[in-house]
């Protein structure tokens, strides 16, 4: 479905035209009918016999109500630019056009109204005038219809034009997250709070949970209606009424947004801004503005790096006083605080705009790939990448799973995030190069820690850690006790290092080495890389540290074998029994048995140790 909107100067016959086309008077308020003037947005339903339909948003033409016009303007895709044939284009004809050029209008039809009040010559002149006035605007090449809402003349021709344009409009991104700016809120006795708006993109189904901005709470959709008809689900471009239980009328107002929870609220926005030519002299480096986004008017400040001197697109930041939910590439318009002069508008920079390349992939895949690249090493969840790519979370999830299967994305853990494979691979290539260089220079080292690698490569440790952990899982890196190495790497001690350790243990004989004395000896020895080599021996189990004592791995294996044999024989053993069994002193026996307890070999039971029957813990 699509939304058709009116625009044009006050009293030019917009509402009368809507009534003539649909039978519905868009002027809902008694005050409007009494004054014969539209004050706020009006709505109507246009339906053709073949089922083609559209929602109509009728706007006020009076400049005092421009804020209301702005609240309804963002939803329009097909514009009826209304010009009274007897008056010709007037200030708000131009102002409405200026606003709508920044928004989402795709097609325009120029409608000359009140044709019954002018002569043929005057009508021909009015057509010429209208054409001249829209030159260079979004209405430049628009078809033109002359109608009278009073006599009905020309209405059939206009209907045919509208029908043609509606059927030619592309459907509104169904795979995008739901985004509905609220334009009306009211309470209905027995039903609670009802809100209406134009569903700009995505789908809403009864029972959905949506996030309400700026309130920052979630709401459940109890019921849906499109122009008085109950629906189970609605798609983009529909005029929707939602029944929201548990929300007070006072908690929600025009300008609020109901959106898929994956879309986040933001208050600082990078924008591409194009000023109106006349507004250029009004711009300052920091310009206070009223920003119009969706149906909202939010006060904020537009900040330029370089203040524009011409009416060309420039990058800027829009700081909003209140956050709102935004979809990528959302359109906005800004006015001056006071007087409320229209300054210009543009789009809010999406995180990822897929390049329009010749790729044959579905647009959501290209958009997600672009979002992945933009997210860099930190990557993102399906929800976040989907939000950046303007793709619904579940669709984004499916696309990402396929990208992982195709090797184009990696799924990292803690926290879960998808990262572009080429981004991760670049890092991994650098990691492997760095490791290989280190392994060549100091082959006695067990490897490098993630922190060491992160510092050496100038990459944040959390991001790097998740990449190397993922590479370790699929075997592209080896890891042991927090050290990373190339998969084929086996550490090797230098002959001097090997000699040092051999001598130390040979000197000690059957006794274990005292750690403190050993460390001091290592320091004094002046053999290069000894502490790292020692670490490597500890990691490989060639040396085992038990409390303050150092054993050779082979010694521990021997003691363990004796202990297990004795326990199988005797079922249990005391500390004294163990001491005698291995012929050592109590000083070494106590920590050794505790070490075997911790290693899952033995278990303590009163004064005795018994064999642990449950499968041993991995720490052995
Ligand atoms: N003769 C004639 N009068 C018309 C026609 N269309 C509108 N009018 C009259 O023009 C006046 C203004 O019409 P509206 O439809 O209220 O104008 P509008 O553009 O909606 O005005 P605002 O919403 O206040 O900007 C009314 O008195 C209508 O009856 C038409 O085609 N022919
Ligand atoms: Mg009106």
XYZ file of C-alpha atoms and ligand atoms in Angstrom:
653
model
C 0.000 0.000 0.000
C 1.063 3.600 -0.497
C 0.322 6.986 0.934
C -0.874 9.842 -1.189
C -0.618 13.359 0.191
C -1.955 16.765 -0.645
C 0.036 19.971 -0.570
C -0.564 23.539 -1.605
C -1.603 26.996 -0.533
C -4.431 27.693 1.908
C -7.941 27.533 0.462
C -6.818 26.090 -2.867
C -9.220 23.172 -2.553
C -7.110 20.300 -1.105
C -9.726 19.054 1.329
C -12.560 19.498 -1.141
C -10.566 17.403 -3.617
C -10.055 14.614 -1.064
C -13.758 14.657 -0.311
C -14.605 14.516 -4.022
C -12.226 11.575 -4.562
C -13.144 9.508 -1.513
C -16.409 10.740 -0.045
C -14.626 11.341 3.256
C -14.279 14.841 4.658
C -10.679 15.029 5.900
C -11.553 18.017 8.079
C -12.388 16.010 11.163
C -12.826 18.856 13.622
C -15.956 20.936 14.090
C -13.718 23.987 14.262
C -12.270 23.135 10.854
C -15.692 22.749 9.331
C -16.907 25.981 10.899
C -13.883 27.964 9.720
C -13.700 26.182 6.374
C -9.998 25.768 6.946
C -7.843 22.761 7.683
C -5.948 23.105 10.964
C -4.489 19.641 11.366
C -3.826 16.519 9.315
C -6.831 14.764 7.829
C -7.056 11.189 6.595
C -9.048 9.332 3.990
C -9.049 6.036 2.153
C -8.918 5.848 -1.603
C -10.017 2.565 -3.160
C -10.314 1.564 -6.806
C -12.682 -1.157 -8.093
C -9.686 -3.388 -8.958
C -8.438 -3.357 -5.353
C -5.662 -0.793 -5.759
C -5.820 1.435 -2.691
C -4.011 4.230 -0.938
C -4.150 6.133 2.289
C -4.583 9.862 1.862
C -3.020 12.435 4.153
C -4.519 15.890 3.738
C -2.484 18.789 5.088
C -3.371 22.336 6.115
C -2.256 25.032 3.700
C -2.131 27.921 6.151
C 1.434 28.820 7.086
C 0.508 28.966 10.778
C -0.076 25.217 10.681
C 3.059 24.308 8.783
C 4.231 22.199 11.748
C 1.175 19.990 11.230
C 1.837 19.758 7.513
C 5.408 18.665 8.377
C 4.120 15.946 10.710
C 2.232 14.344 7.840
C 4.645 15.052 5.014
C 7.246 12.350 5.686
C 4.826 9.531 4.890
C 3.856 10.761 1.409
C 5.012 8.862 -1.656
C 2.601 10.197 -4.251
C 1.987 13.938 -4.063
C -1.065 15.836 -5.286
C 0.211 19.369 -5.632
C -2.955 21.430 -5.483
C -3.080 24.835 -7.192
C -6.316 26.805 -7.527
C -6.792 27.712 -11.180
C -8.206 31.130 -10.259
C -5.260 32.086 -8.040
C -2.237 30.290 -9.420
C 0.826 29.323 -7.363
C 1.160 31.139 -4.024
C 3.802 31.169 -1.232
C 2.823 27.885 0.403
C 2.717 26.149 -2.991
C 6.441 26.823 -3.189
C 7.126 26.222 0.517
C 5.382 22.839 0.553
C 7.305 21.814 -2.545
C 10.557 22.961 -0.953
C 9.840 20.792 2.100
C 8.745 17.754 0.138
C 11.869 17.698 -2.048
C 13.780 16.518 1.047
C 11.282 13.830 2.026
C 10.013 10.603 0.496
C 7.856 11.771 -2.412
C 8.526 9.634 -5.463
C 5.936 10.915 -7.893
C 3.857 14.085 -8.203
C 0.636 15.017 -9.977
C -0.178 18.721 -10.365
C -3.878 19.296 -9.786
C -5.446 22.567 -10.919
C -8.617 22.907 -8.838
C -11.611 25.197 -9.116
C -11.515 24.898 -12.904
C -15.249 25.661 -12.938
C -14.489 29.219 -11.852
C -12.258 30.199 -14.786
C -12.601 30.610 -18.532
C -10.767 28.377 -20.973
C -8.215 31.101 -21.608
C -7.668 31.637 -17.919
C -7.309 27.905 -17.462
C -4.682 27.717 -20.205
C -2.840 30.591 -18.560
C -3.092 28.940 -15.133
C -1.570 25.763 -16.540
C 1.316 27.692 -18.030
C 1.877 29.568 -14.777
C 1.850 26.368 -12.761
C 4.363 24.716 -15.085
C 6.671 27.713 -14.896
C 6.525 27.724 -11.122
C 7.465 24.098 -10.643
C 10.413 24.190 -13.052
C 13.467 22.844 -11.289
C 11.431 21.245 -8.469
C 10.351 17.641 -7.843
C 7.139 18.495 -9.746
C 8.971 19.621 -12.876
C 7.829 16.813 -15.170
C 4.682 15.879 -13.297
C 1.457 15.159 -15.185
C -1.210 17.820 -14.756
C -4.958 17.453 -14.215
C -7.621 20.157 -14.281
C -10.573 19.398 -12.012
C -13.561 20.865 -10.297
C -14.517 19.322 -6.993
C -17.872 21.094 -7.325
C -18.944 19.879 -10.767
C -16.836 16.726 -10.797
C -15.192 17.737 -14.073
C -11.803 16.115 -14.662
C -12.024 13.838 -11.613
C -12.117 10.642 -13.680
C -8.997 11.682 -15.550
C -7.296 12.447 -12.226
C -8.380 9.098 -10.774
C -6.866 7.336 -13.787
C -3.606 9.259 -13.312
C -3.508 8.359 -9.607
C -4.243 4.709 -10.364
C -1.381 4.572 -12.867
C 1.092 6.170 -10.472
C 0.060 3.966 -7.531
C 0.522 0.734 -9.447
C 3.939 1.904 -10.670
C 5.277 2.683 -7.171
C 7.734 0.120 -5.811
C 6.587 -1.644 -2.653
C 7.977 -0.365 0.622
C 10.899 -2.483 1.893
C 9.045 -5.443 3.427
C 12.260 -6.955 4.842
C 13.043 -3.749 6.729
C 12.412 -3.318 10.466
C 9.015 -1.844 11.325
C 9.051 1.949 11.671
C 5.876 3.860 12.412
C 5.913 7.555 13.336
C 2.810 8.306 15.385
C 0.650 11.166 14.131
C -2.505 10.808 16.224
C -3.303 9.457 19.660
C -6.712 9.072 21.231
C -8.495 7.055 23.867
C -11.408 4.864 22.845
C -13.845 3.869 25.572
C -13.445 0.183 26.312
C -10.328 -0.140 24.145
C -7.772 2.092 25.786
C -5.191 3.974 23.806
C -5.267 4.044 20.012
C -2.450 5.520 17.935
C -2.357 6.042 14.203
C 0.426 6.631 11.742
C 1.875 5.698 8.395
C 3.864 2.469 8.567
C 6.926 3.723 6.695
C 8.517 0.303 6.233
C 8.444 -3.292 7.469
C 5.437 -5.212 8.787
C 3.442 -5.198 12.003
C 1.481 -8.227 13.179
C -1.044 -8.424 16.017
C 0.831 -9.600 19.108
C 4.133 -7.976 18.079
C 6.178 -6.220 20.700
C 7.383 -2.830 19.538
C 9.671 -0.282 21.145
C 8.134 3.094 21.907
C 10.395 6.126 21.556
C 11.231 8.434 23.197
C 9.518 6.777 26.216
C 11.988 3.917 25.917
C 9.503 1.208 26.840
C 8.082 -1.702 24.943
C 4.450 -2.091 23.971
C 2.380 -4.980 22.683
C 0.092 -4.585 19.694
C -3.356 -5.836 20.743
C -5.208 -4.891 17.609
C -4.638 -3.452 14.136
C -6.942 -1.607 11.798
C -6.563 -0.089 8.377
C -9.307 2.461 7.732
C -11.728 0.833 10.121
C -11.072 -2.723 8.965
C -9.528 -5.238 11.331
C -6.247 -6.783 10.120
C -3.922 -9.429 11.505
C -0.904 -7.883 9.851
C -0.080 -4.760 7.887
C 2.716 -3.928 5.462
C 4.668 -0.774 4.662
C 2.789 2.200 3.270
C -0.388 1.478 5.209
C -2.257 3.963 7.305
C -2.508 2.000 10.527
C -4.442 2.320 13.771
C -2.960 0.307 16.640
C -4.571 -0.593 19.916
C -1.936 -0.465 22.647
C -2.950 -1.843 26.039
C -1.153 -0.617 29.134
C -0.238 2.748 27.677
C -1.807 5.887 29.064
C -3.004 8.530 26.669
C -0.569 10.901 28.399
C 2.457 8.692 27.758
C 2.375 9.011 24.012
C 1.889 11.885 21.601
C 2.380 12.894 17.970
C 6.076 12.573 17.179
C 6.506 9.348 19.109
C 7.798 6.340 17.172
C 6.745 2.711 17.329
C 9.520 0.581 15.909
C 10.998 -2.845 15.839
C 13.060 -3.251 19.062
C 16.254 -3.788 17.022
C 16.257 -0.086 16.082
C 17.982 2.037 18.706
C 17.161 5.516 19.893
C 19.725 8.135 18.949
C 20.135 11.817 19.674
C 23.392 12.587 17.835
C 23.037 12.117 14.129
C 25.497 12.387 11.282
C 23.589 13.972 8.453
C 23.990 15.079 4.866
C 22.397 18.508 4.759
C 21.471 20.688 1.810
C 20.353 24.231 2.634
C 17.759 26.116 0.641
C 19.500 28.835 -1.394
C 17.747 31.597 0.562
C 18.724 30.071 3.890
C 22.498 29.997 3.363
C 23.099 33.417 5.021
C 21.128 32.260 8.090
C 23.422 29.339 8.843
C 26.022 29.482 11.604
C 28.597 26.892 12.591
C 26.166 25.933 15.347
C 22.612 26.647 14.241
C 19.741 26.012 16.673
C 16.929 24.305 14.756
C 13.563 22.625 14.886
C 14.155 19.263 13.278
C 11.311 17.378 11.603
C 11.884 13.637 11.455
C 9.006 11.264 10.805
C 6.065 12.921 12.550
C 8.251 14.558 15.201
C 9.345 18.112 15.759
C 12.455 18.023 17.957
C 14.585 20.963 18.999
C 18.257 20.574 18.359
C 21.445 22.073 16.988
C 22.852 21.613 13.540
C 26.656 21.745 13.693
C 28.883 22.152 10.651
C 32.578 21.473 10.293
C 32.666 24.269 7.744
C 29.612 26.511 7.582
C 28.088 26.204 4.072
C 28.503 29.205 1.795
C 26.413 27.676 -0.993
C 23.261 25.606 -1.331
C 25.118 22.340 -1.781
C 25.063 19.158 0.251
C 27.476 19.139 3.186
C 28.172 16.818 6.098
C 26.914 18.000 9.477
C 25.929 16.696 12.864
C 22.432 17.107 14.215
C 22.254 17.064 18.011
C 18.704 16.478 19.218
C 17.470 17.467 22.668
C 15.434 14.289 22.803
C 16.404 10.988 21.218
C 14.309 9.309 18.570
C 14.389 6.167 16.472
C 15.732 6.551 12.971
C 16.098 4.212 10.031
C 19.146 4.459 7.769
C 18.948 7.288 5.249
C 15.857 8.744 6.901
C 14.869 12.149 5.571
C 14.634 15.264 7.707
C 13.821 18.937 7.394
C 14.935 21.800 9.644
C 13.463 25.203 10.389
C 14.898 28.112 12.318
C 13.818 28.379 15.957
C 12.304 31.845 15.466
C 11.184 33.052 13.053
C 10.495 29.549 11.830
C 12.127 29.976 8.442
C 12.680 26.778 6.489
C 16.446 26.198 6.371
C 16.788 22.989 4.393
C 16.913 19.252 4.870
C 18.640 16.069 3.935
C 19.196 12.545 5.045
C 20.467 11.041 8.234
C 23.576 9.087 7.342
C 22.864 5.394 7.418
C 25.713 3.302 8.744
C 25.769 1.287 5.616
C 24.591 2.326 2.225
C 25.044 -0.510 -0.177
C 26.706 0.660 -3.354
C 24.479 0.252 -6.337
C 26.774 -2.161 -8.120
C 26.023 -4.659 -10.809
C 25.708 -7.441 -8.228
C 22.878 -9.877 -8.723
C 22.462 -10.452 -4.996
C 19.226 -9.533 -3.241
C 19.415 -5.989 -1.881
C 19.288 -7.136 1.753
C 22.439 -9.245 1.228
C 24.350 -6.323 -0.315
C 23.140 -4.058 2.478
C 24.212 -6.513 5.209
C 27.629 -7.034 3.584
C 28.099 -3.253 3.516
C 27.027 -3.011 7.166
C 29.497 -5.779 8.102
C 32.359 -3.939 6.409
C 31.385 -0.661 8.056
C 31.249 -2.349 11.479
C 34.909 -3.320 11.095
C 36.589 -5.522 13.668
C 33.976 -4.898 16.344
C 31.335 -6.379 14.051
C 27.743 -6.523 15.218
C 24.758 -8.666 16.087
C 22.056 -9.560 13.582
C 19.881 -6.889 15.206
C 22.508 -4.146 15.021
C 23.729 -4.978 11.520
C 20.124 -5.289 10.397
C 19.355 -1.866 11.857
C 22.354 -0.380 10.049
C 21.359 -2.068 6.805
C 17.667 -1.359 7.295
C 16.891 -5.076 7.334
C 14.617 -6.850 9.807
C 16.484 -8.770 12.521
C 15.214 -12.223 11.496
C 16.036 -11.617 7.837
C 19.463 -10.210 8.814
C 20.039 -13.351 10.904
C 19.282 -15.631 7.942
C 21.515 -13.614 5.622
C 24.379 -13.697 8.153
C 24.128 -17.446 8.666
C 24.440 -17.885 4.913
C 27.391 -15.480 4.781
C 29.127 -17.524 7.490
C 28.446 -20.730 5.532
C 29.890 -19.095 2.417
C 32.956 -17.973 4.338
C 32.159 -14.288 3.891
C 31.487 -13.635 7.575
C 32.735 -15.002 10.871
C 30.635 -15.552 13.956
C 32.635 -14.439 16.995
C 31.756 -15.256 20.582
C 31.634 -13.413 23.918
C 29.838 -11.304 23.009
C 28.327 -12.843 19.905
C 29.050 -10.752 16.838
C 29.405 -11.194 13.128
C 32.527 -9.790 11.491
C 33.283 -9.560 7.775
C 35.615 -12.398 6.853
C 37.949 -10.158 4.872
C 38.248 -7.736 7.814
C 39.001 -10.622 10.195
C 41.344 -12.299 7.730
C 43.411 -9.146 7.329
C 43.941 -9.112 11.078
C 44.660 -12.817 11.185
C 47.251 -12.462 8.429
C 48.999 -9.781 10.470
C 48.780 -11.943 13.597
C 50.335 -14.915 11.796
C 53.134 -12.771 10.337
C 53.903 -11.334 13.738
C 53.859 -14.776 15.366
C 56.090 -16.281 12.692
C 58.627 -13.486 13.132
C 58.607 -14.027 16.900
C 58.883 -17.793 16.580
C 61.915 -17.380 14.324
C 63.603 -14.865 16.628
C 62.901 -16.615 19.941
C 61.849 -20.214 19.273
C 61.895 -21.041 23.004
C 58.803 -18.914 23.634
C 55.484 -20.738 24.026
C 53.780 -18.088 21.900
C 52.199 -14.711 22.460
C 49.227 -13.661 24.551
C 46.291 -11.837 22.990
C 47.292 -8.756 24.964
C 50.850 -8.923 23.613
C 49.560 -9.327 20.069
C 47.027 -6.516 20.497
C 49.778 -4.143 21.676
C 52.189 -5.180 18.948
C 49.584 -4.735 16.206
C 47.859 -1.688 17.674
C 44.430 -3.339 17.838
C 42.063 -3.170 20.823
C 42.500 -6.347 22.846
C 38.827 -7.377 23.151
C 38.385 -7.244 19.366
C 41.632 -9.075 18.692
C 40.986 -11.699 21.358
C 37.712 -12.704 19.724
C 39.340 -13.010 16.298
C 42.219 -15.169 17.530
C 39.883 -17.283 19.673
C 37.753 -17.930 16.581
C 40.856 -18.780 14.503
C 42.025 -21.136 17.247
C 38.688 -22.956 17.087
C 38.998 -23.680 13.375
C 42.685 -24.548 13.637
C 44.208 -21.570 11.896
C 46.010 -20.737 15.154
C 47.284 -22.940 17.966
C 46.524 -21.949 21.520
C 47.588 -23.262 24.866
C 47.027 -21.706 28.268
C 46.438 -18.246 26.814
C 49.388 -18.336 24.419
C 48.855 -18.199 20.691
C 51.213 -19.689 18.114
C 51.159 -20.688 14.444
C 49.601 -24.165 14.134
C 52.802 -25.895 13.062
C 55.015 -24.280 15.714
C 56.844 -26.422 18.316
C 58.923 -24.430 20.806
C 62.607 -25.368 21.090
C 65.110 -24.299 23.728
C 68.532 -22.981 22.773
C 71.454 -25.281 23.707
C 72.493 -22.811 26.450
C 69.018 -22.803 27.933
C 68.749 -26.584 27.800
C 72.144 -26.888 29.490
C 71.103 -24.537 32.264
C 67.988 -26.536 33.151
C 69.773 -29.880 32.862
C 72.512 -28.694 35.195
C 70.095 -27.262 37.754
C 68.130 -30.509 38.068
C 71.265 -32.660 37.952
C 72.707 -30.655 40.847
C 69.560 -31.156 42.910
C 69.606 -34.940 42.597
C 66.474 -36.605 43.957
C 65.395 -33.475 45.835
C 63.063 -30.995 44.120
C 64.389 -27.515 43.389
C 63.424 -24.567 45.574
C 61.582 -22.119 43.316
C 62.959 -18.914 44.870
C 66.570 -20.105 44.730
C 66.035 -21.369 41.185
C 64.594 -18.041 40.030
C 67.544 -16.176 41.517
C 69.907 -18.564 39.746
C 68.085 -18.017 36.493
C 68.451 -14.256 36.833
C 72.172 -14.538 37.560
C 72.834 -16.983 34.725
C 72.918 -14.436 31.881
C 71.519 -16.908 29.391
C 69.220 -15.207 26.889
C 65.484 -15.891 27.122
C 65.661 -18.096 30.222
C 62.419 -16.899 31.892
C 60.462 -17.461 28.653
C 62.037 -20.866 28.179
C 61.118 -21.718 31.777
C 57.516 -20.681 31.094
C 57.501 -22.940 28.040
C 58.787 -25.900 30.091
C 56.090 -25.294 32.731
C 53.420 -25.133 30.022
C 54.545 -28.325 28.346
C 54.749 -30.159 31.686
C 58.482 -30.769 31.363
C 58.810 -28.946 34.684
C 56.054 -29.080 37.294
C 55.679 -26.582 40.082
C 54.264 -27.972 43.333
C 53.954 -25.197 45.943
C 57.499 -23.895 46.396
C 59.165 -26.856 44.777
C 60.024 -27.593 41.151
C 60.022 -31.178 39.842
C 60.829 -32.650 36.482
C 57.724 -33.872 34.747
C 59.248 -37.339 34.689
C 59.606 -37.270 38.493
C 55.938 -36.445 38.922
C 54.946 -39.242 36.558
C 57.020 -41.677 38.605
C 55.532 -40.575 41.954
C 52.037 -40.736 40.491
C 52.562 -44.289 39.271
C 53.779 -45.388 42.702
C 50.885 -43.670 44.460
C 48.269 -45.192 42.184
C 49.741 -48.664 42.495
C 49.775 -48.390 46.302
C 46.200 -47.136 46.408
C 45.007 -49.918 44.159
C 46.654 -52.380 46.500
C 45.820 -50.825 49.891
C 42.705 -48.830 48.901
C 43.891 -45.927 51.113
C 47.016 -44.230 52.333
C 47.970 -41.800 55.133
C 50.311 -38.854 54.761
C 53.020 -40.787 56.603
C 52.433 -43.794 54.385
C 52.812 -41.654 51.262
C 55.974 -40.029 52.625
C 57.555 -43.435 53.210
C 56.297 -44.774 49.876
C 58.193 -42.201 47.855
C 61.024 -41.756 50.320
C 60.724 -38.034 50.934
C 60.224 -35.713 53.885
C 56.905 -34.409 55.207
C 57.859 -30.946 53.885
C 57.501 -32.224 50.297
C 54.920 -34.964 50.885
C 52.123 -32.637 52.092
C 52.106 -30.275 49.071
C 52.576 -33.210 46.690
C 49.495 -35.051 47.957
C 47.504 -31.807 47.857
C 48.699 -31.342 44.273
C 47.452 -34.858 43.393
C 44.128 -33.975 45.062
C 43.871 -30.846 42.948
C 44.908 -32.757 39.844
C 42.027 -35.168 40.411
C 44.154 -38.219 41.105
C 43.316 -38.600 44.777
C 40.574 -37.518 47.086
C 40.821 -36.795 50.771
C 38.725 -38.742 53.245
C 39.574 -37.924 56.873
C 43.202 -38.837 57.521
C 43.373 -40.918 54.352
C 43.678 -40.463 50.624
C 41.804 -42.737 48.237
C 41.790 -42.938 44.442
C 39.315 -40.643 42.839
C 36.813 -42.761 40.961
C 35.030 -40.057 39.048
C 36.699 -39.054 35.798
C 39.656 -36.822 36.627
C 39.422 -33.090 36.100
C 41.249 -31.639 33.171
C 43.791 -29.735 35.266
C 45.963 -32.871 35.474
N -16.035 26.374 -7.198
C -15.197 25.578 -6.609
N -14.930 25.766 -5.309
C -14.072 24.918 -4.713
C -13.451 23.877 -5.406
N -12.636 23.223 -4.547
C -12.741 23.853 -3.360
N -13.610 24.876 -3.472
C -13.947 25.786 -2.370
O -12.795 26.454 -1.921
C -12.824 26.629 -0.535
C -11.581 26.027 0.099
O -11.568 24.641 -0.121
P -10.782 23.629 0.811
O -10.880 22.319 0.200
O -11.219 23.791 2.203
O -9.345 24.247 0.666
P -8.027 23.674 1.319
O -6.947 23.726 0.333
O -8.296 22.361 1.937
O -7.756 24.760 2.456
P -6.784 24.572 3.717
O -6.839 23.162 4.132
O -7.269 25.487 4.768
O -5.411 24.925 3.240
C -14.110 25.985 -0.060
O -15.085 26.949 0.127
C -14.472 25.052 -1.184
O -15.859 24.842 -1.299
C -13.755 23.694 -6.771
O -13.243 22.825 -7.484
N -14.639 24.598 -7.338
Mg -8.033 21.726 3.774
